[in-house]
mmCIF file of C-alpha atoms in Angstrom:
data_model
loop_
_atom_site.group_PDB
_atom_site.id
_atom_site.type_symbol
_atom_site.label_atom_id
_atom_site.label_comp_id
_atom_site.label_asym_id
_atom_site.label_seq_id
_atom_site.Cartn_x
_atom_site.Cartn_y
_atom_site.Cartn_z
ATOM 1 C CA UNK A 209 -17.705 -6.893 15.031
ATOM 2 C CA UNK A 210 -17.719 -10.568 16.167
ATOM 3 C CA UNK A 211 -16.391 -13.425 14.186
ATOM 4 C CA UNK A 212 -18.265 -16.130 12.255
ATOM 5 C CA UNK A 213 -18.428 -18.479 15.175
ATOM 6 C CA UNK A 214 -20.174 -16.205 17.608
ATOM 7 C CA UNK A 215 -22.630 -14.415 15.250
ATOM 8 C CA UNK A 216 -25.468 -16.626 13.857
ATOM 9 C CA UNK A 217 -25.617 -16.622 10.108
ATOM 10 C CA UNK A 218 -21.952 -15.828 9.649
ATOM 11 C CA UNK A 219 -19.706 -18.881 8.486
ATOM 12 C CA UNK A 220 -15.964 -18.676 9.199
ATOM 13 C CA UNK A 221 -14.001 -18.663 5.980
ATOM 14 C CA UNK A 222 -12.057 -21.907 5.726
ATOM 15 C CA UNK A 223 -8.379 -21.360 6.347
ATOM 16 C CA UNK A 224 -8.811 -17.909 7.613
ATOM 17 C CA UNK A 225 -6.448 -17.266 10.616
ATOM 18 C CA UNK A 226 -6.224 -14.653 13.376
ATOM 19 C CA UNK A 227 -4.172 -11.638 12.336
ATOM 20 C CA UNK A 228 -0.447 -12.056 12.773
ATOM 21 C CA UNK A 229 1.372 -9.657 15.234
ATOM 22 C CA UNK A 230 3.376 -7.990 12.378
ATOM 23 C CA UNK A 231 3.929 -8.152 8.553
ATOM 24 C CA UNK A 232 7.036 -6.869 6.916
ATOM 25 C CA UNK A 233 6.742 -4.760 3.732
ATOM 26 C CA UNK A 234 9.586 -5.726 1.356
ATOM 27 C CA UNK A 235 8.397 -3.344 -1.388
ATOM 28 C CA UNK A 236 8.041 0.384 -1.263
ATOM 29 C CA UNK A 237 5.035 0.293 -3.545
ATOM 30 C CA UNK A 238 3.243 -1.690 -0.834
ATOM 31 C CA UNK A 239 4.005 1.122 1.526
ATOM 32 C CA UNK A 240 2.462 3.615 -0.871
ATOM 33 C CA UNK A 241 -0.736 1.464 -1.147
ATOM 34 C CA UNK A 242 -0.902 1.113 2.648
ATOM 35 C CA UNK A 243 -0.563 4.950 3.208
ATOM 36 C CA UNK A 244 -3.164 5.916 0.636
ATOM 37 C CA UNK A 245 -5.485 8.295 2.491
ATOM 38 C CA UNK A 246 -8.590 6.196 2.108
ATOM 39 C CA UNK A 247 -7.003 2.776 2.282
ATOM 40 C CA UNK A 248 -5.150 3.699 5.493
ATOM 41 C CA UNK A 249 -8.522 4.361 7.017
ATOM 42 C CA UNK A 250 -9.969 1.148 5.798
ATOM 43 C CA UNK A 251 -6.921 -0.827 7.342
ATOM 44 C CA UNK A 252 -7.720 0.858 10.723
ATOM 45 C CA UNK A 253 -11.398 0.051 10.508
ATOM 46 C CA UNK A 254 -10.652 -3.641 9.672
ATOM 47 C CA UNK A 255 -8.621 -4.328 12.782
ATOM 48 C CA UNK A 256 -11.773 -6.160 13.720
ATOM 49 C CA UNK A 257 -13.936 -8.154 11.327
ATOM 50 C CA UNK A 258 -16.328 -6.067 9.312
ATOM 51 C CA UNK A 259 -18.254 -5.803 6.051
ATOM 52 C CA UNK A 260 -17.720 -2.983 3.570
ATOM 53 C CA UNK A 261 -21.050 -1.444 4.699
ATOM 54 C CA UNK A 262 -19.803 -1.517 8.250
ATOM 55 C CA UNK A 263 -16.500 0.268 7.308
ATOM 56 C CA UNK A 264 -18.562 2.870 5.137
ATOM 57 C CA UNK A 265 -20.681 3.651 8.213
ATOM 58 C CA UNK A 266 -17.722 3.903 10.472
ATOM 59 C CA UNK A 267 -15.831 6.274 8.056
ATOM 60 C CA UNK A 268 -18.966 8.179 7.039
ATOM 61 C CA UNK A 269 -18.335 7.468 3.408
ATOM 62 C CA UNK A 270 -20.529 6.077 0.613
ATOM 63 C CA UNK A 271 -20.190 2.375 0.454
ATOM 64 C CA UNK A 272 -19.843 2.591 -3.301
ATOM 65 C CA UNK A 273 -16.590 4.575 -2.834
ATOM 66 C CA UNK A 274 -15.005 1.719 -0.792
ATOM 67 C CA UNK A 275 -15.491 -1.415 -2.885
ATOM 68 C CA UNK A 276 -12.501 -0.503 -5.094
ATOM 69 C CA UNK A 277 -10.233 0.114 -2.141
ATOM 70 C CA UNK A 278 -11.307 -3.023 -0.259
ATOM 71 C CA UNK A 279 -10.717 -5.149 -3.407
ATOM 72 C CA UNK A 280 -7.329 -3.565 -3.845
ATOM 73 C CA UNK A 281 -6.218 -4.148 -0.259
ATOM 74 C CA UNK A 282 -7.432 -7.790 -0.592
ATOM 75 C CA UNK A 283 -5.506 -8.202 -3.861
ATOM 76 C CA UNK A 284 -2.400 -6.967 -2.261
ATOM 77 C CA UNK A 285 -2.703 -9.246 0.724
ATOM 78 C CA UNK A 286 -3.329 -6.704 3.369
ATOM 79 C CA UNK A 287 -6.895 -7.960 4.294
ATOM 80 C CA UNK A 288 -8.730 -11.178 3.786
ATOM 81 C CA UNK A 289 -12.318 -12.584 3.993
ATOM 82 C CA UNK A 290 -12.808 -14.129 7.437
ATOM 83 C CA UNK A 291 -16.537 -14.877 7.285
ATOM 84 C CA UNK A 292 -19.437 -14.982 4.841
ATOM 85 C CA UNK A 293 -23.256 -15.333 5.030
ATOM 86 C CA UNK A 294 -25.997 -15.481 2.468
ATOM 87 C CA UNK A 295 -28.615 -12.742 2.421
ATOM 88 C CA UNK A 296 -31.124 -13.698 -0.206
ATOM 89 C CA UNK A 297 -29.170 -14.047 -3.382
ATOM 90 C CA UNK A 298 -26.174 -12.126 -2.162
ATOM 91 C CA UNK A 299 -23.108 -13.330 -0.304
ATOM 92 C CA UNK A 300 -22.011 -10.826 2.363
ATOM 93 C CA UNK A 301 -18.352 -10.792 3.370
ATOM 94 C CA UNK A 302 -16.542 -9.829 6.533
ATOM 95 C CA UNK A 303 -12.941 -8.653 6.082
ATOM 96 C CA UNK A 304 -10.098 -8.350 8.521
ATOM 97 C CA UNK A 305 -6.432 -7.217 8.287
ATOM 98 C CA UNK A 306 -3.877 -10.075 7.991
ATOM 99 C CA UNK A 307 -1.641 -8.400 10.575
ATOM 100 C CA UNK A 308 -2.041 -6.112 13.604
ATOM 101 C CA UNK A 309 0.868 -3.997 12.383
ATOM 102 C CA UNK A 310 2.927 -3.425 9.300
ATOM 103 C CA UNK A 311 6.638 -2.557 9.178
ATOM 104 C CA UNK A 312 9.149 -1.794 6.495
ATOM 105 C CA UNK A 313 11.690 -4.537 6.131
ATOM 106 C CA UNK A 314 15.214 -3.598 7.188
ATOM 107 C CA UNK A 315 16.623 -4.589 3.828
ATOM 108 C CA UNK A 316 14.720 -1.707 2.195
ATOM 109 C CA UNK A 317 16.667 0.761 4.265
ATOM 110 C CA UNK A 318 19.906 -0.625 2.997
ATOM 111 C CA UNK A 319 18.984 -1.286 -0.621
ATOM 112 C CA UNK A 320 16.757 1.519 -1.658
ATOM 113 C CA UNK A 321 17.782 4.858 -3.184
ATOM 114 C CA UNK A 322 17.829 7.374 -0.277
ATOM 115 C CA UNK A 323 15.739 10.034 -2.168
ATOM 116 C CA UNK A 324 13.110 7.404 -2.989
ATOM 117 C CA UNK A 325 13.037 5.994 0.523
ATOM 118 C CA UNK A 326 12.663 9.479 1.912
ATOM 119 C CA UNK A 327 9.596 10.093 -0.254
ATOM 120 C CA UNK A 328 8.042 6.702 0.647
ATOM 121 C CA UNK A 329 8.658 7.051 4.375
ATOM 122 C CA UNK A 330 7.411 10.569 4.242
ATOM 123 C CA UNK A 331 3.980 9.151 3.327
ATOM 124 C CA UNK A 332 3.659 7.833 6.933
ATOM 125 C CA UNK A 333 3.859 11.451 8.039
ATOM 126 C CA UNK A 334 1.253 12.351 5.387
ATOM 127 C CA UNK A 335 -1.122 9.908 6.915
ATOM 128 C CA UNK A 336 -0.621 11.191 10.411
ATOM 129 C CA UNK A 337 -1.003 14.768 9.261
ATOM 130 C CA UNK A 338 -4.301 14.004 7.545
ATOM 131 C CA UNK A 339 -5.674 12.300 10.660
ATOM 132 C CA UNK A 340 -4.612 15.166 12.827
ATOM 133 C CA UNK A 341 -5.994 17.886 10.415
ATOM 134 C CA UNK A 342 -9.322 15.969 10.119
ATOM 135 C CA UNK A 343 -9.691 15.830 13.852
ATOM 136 C CA UNK A 344 -8.781 19.596 14.259
ATOM 137 C CA UNK A 345 -11.302 20.557 11.458
ATOM 138 C CA UNK A 346 -14.183 18.227 12.305
ATOM 139 C CA UNK A 347 -13.753 17.045 15.816
ATOM 140 C CA UNK A 348 -13.841 18.882 19.152
ATOM 141 C CA UNK A 349 -11.483 17.047 21.386
ATOM 142 C CA UNK A 350 -8.375 19.077 20.355
ATOM 143 C CA UNK A 351 -10.188 22.372 20.921
ATOM 144 C CA UNK A 352 -11.600 21.415 24.290
ATOM 145 C CA UNK A 353 -10.433 23.399 27.376
ATOM 146 C CA UNK A 354 -9.199 20.127 28.919
ATOM 147 C CA UNK A 355 -7.175 19.199 25.723
ATOM 148 C CA UNK A 356 -3.946 18.494 27.590
ATOM 149 C CA UNK A 357 -5.784 15.711 29.555
ATOM 150 C CA UNK A 358 -6.485 13.577 26.566
ATOM 151 C CA UNK A 359 -3.951 14.599 23.802
ATOM 152 C CA UNK A 360 -0.257 15.213 23.287
ATOM 153 C CA UNK A 361 1.528 17.178 20.658
ATOM 154 C CA UNK A 362 5.260 17.635 20.856
ATOM 155 C CA UNK A 363 8.261 18.211 18.596
ATOM 156 C CA UNK A 364 11.562 18.167 20.375
ATOM 157 C CA UNK A 365 15.158 17.003 20.464
ATOM 158 C CA UNK A 366 17.520 15.570 23.126
ATOM 159 C CA UNK A 367 21.159 14.682 23.260
ATOM 160 C CA UNK A 368 21.952 11.224 24.678
ATOM 161 C CA UNK A 369 24.521 8.455 24.904
ATOM 162 C CA UNK A 370 24.053 5.279 22.850
ATOM 163 C CA UNK A 371 23.056 3.533 26.030
ATOM 164 C CA UNK A 372 20.390 6.098 26.883
ATOM 165 C CA UNK A 373 19.145 5.999 23.253
ATOM 166 C CA UNK A 374 18.746 2.235 23.474
ATOM 167 C CA UNK A 375 16.933 2.683 26.766
ATOM 168 C CA UNK A 376 14.499 5.278 25.267
ATOM 169 C CA UNK A 377 13.668 3.190 22.243
ATOM 170 C CA UNK A 378 13.082 0.006 24.448
ATOM 171 C CA UNK A 379 10.813 1.864 26.735
ATOM 172 C CA UNK A 380 8.882 3.517 24.023
ATOM 173 C CA UNK A 381 8.369 0.116 22.285
ATOM 174 C CA UNK A 382 7.212 -1.419 25.621
ATOM 175 C CA UNK A 383 4.652 1.331 26.186
ATOM 176 C CA UNK A 384 3.312 1.202 22.625
ATOM 177 C CA UNK A 385 3.061 -2.594 22.769
ATOM 178 C CA UNK A 386 1.181 -2.445 26.138
ATOM 179 C CA UNK A 387 -1.433 0.015 25.013
ATOM 180 C CA UNK A 388 -1.907 -1.412 21.521
ATOM 181 C CA UNK A 389 -2.732 -4.786 23.151
ATOM 182 C CA UNK A 390 -5.398 -3.177 25.448
ATOM 183 C CA UNK A 391 -8.599 -5.048 25.394
ATOM 184 C CA UNK A 392 -11.022 -2.135 26.253
ATOM 185 C CA UNK A 393 -12.384 -1.859 22.667
ATOM 186 C CA UNK A 394 -15.950 -2.751 23.809
ATOM 187 C CA UNK A 395 -15.910 -0.337 26.841
ATOM 188 C CA UNK A 396 -18.486 2.302 26.183
ATOM 189 C CA UNK A 397 -16.105 4.979 27.568
ATOM 190 C CA UNK A 398 -13.221 3.856 25.368
ATOM 191 C CA UNK A 399 -12.030 6.019 22.499
ATOM 192 C CA UNK A 400 -9.649 5.394 19.610
ATOM 193 C CA UNK A 401 -6.433 7.178 20.068
ATOM 194 C CA UNK A 402 -4.121 7.990 17.067
ATOM 195 C CA UNK A 403 -0.477 7.402 17.917
ATOM 196 C CA UNK A 404 2.337 8.520 15.517
ATOM 197 C CA UNK A 405 5.864 8.337 16.838
ATOM 198 C CA UNK A 406 9.160 8.950 15.089
ATOM 199 C CA UNK A 407 12.486 8.823 16.914
ATOM 200 C CA UNK A 408 15.661 9.068 14.917
ATOM 201 C CA UNK A 409 19.232 10.437 15.075
ATOM 202 C CA UNK A 410 20.020 13.669 13.347
ATOM 203 C CA UNK A 411 23.259 13.309 11.552
ATOM 204 C CA UNK A 412 23.011 15.988 8.885
#
């Protein structure tokens, strides 16, 4: 979707800014809200400005099921209104995420009970699992003969020195940043890829 300046009838919301690069989550309750099965999908859909009806069409869900989730995400500060327009007696709103990505604040890793933290961070894996299972069940890409050309599924381990560990993490971050900033969204051949990555030392 385009913004209010480029689309006749839509007026930019005063004070609405472009999404920040990243937003830190300093409360595990916020992470739980963000990884809610439906709200996580709404967040993805609102990487670009869109109305609730647009999101409902994209997610193939009744629009009436989404208003509560959109209102909740706006209340929590994850999304905001970026443009409005009048249609008869109704004001339509376009929403967008406030940040391109969300990350757990480092302080939470130090101050939160380990068991509670494990459950909260595990919700990220739950979101990834649901996306993957939905694609396997309802999509066809993962069952195609050429699956390995357009998808990757791997679980492994490697021993490495601290220096090599740092190199691995730096290179992975660079690759993710490069492809997340790709501007091919409007290319008719472009597809949305789901990327879930977890790299951590095993000490137990």
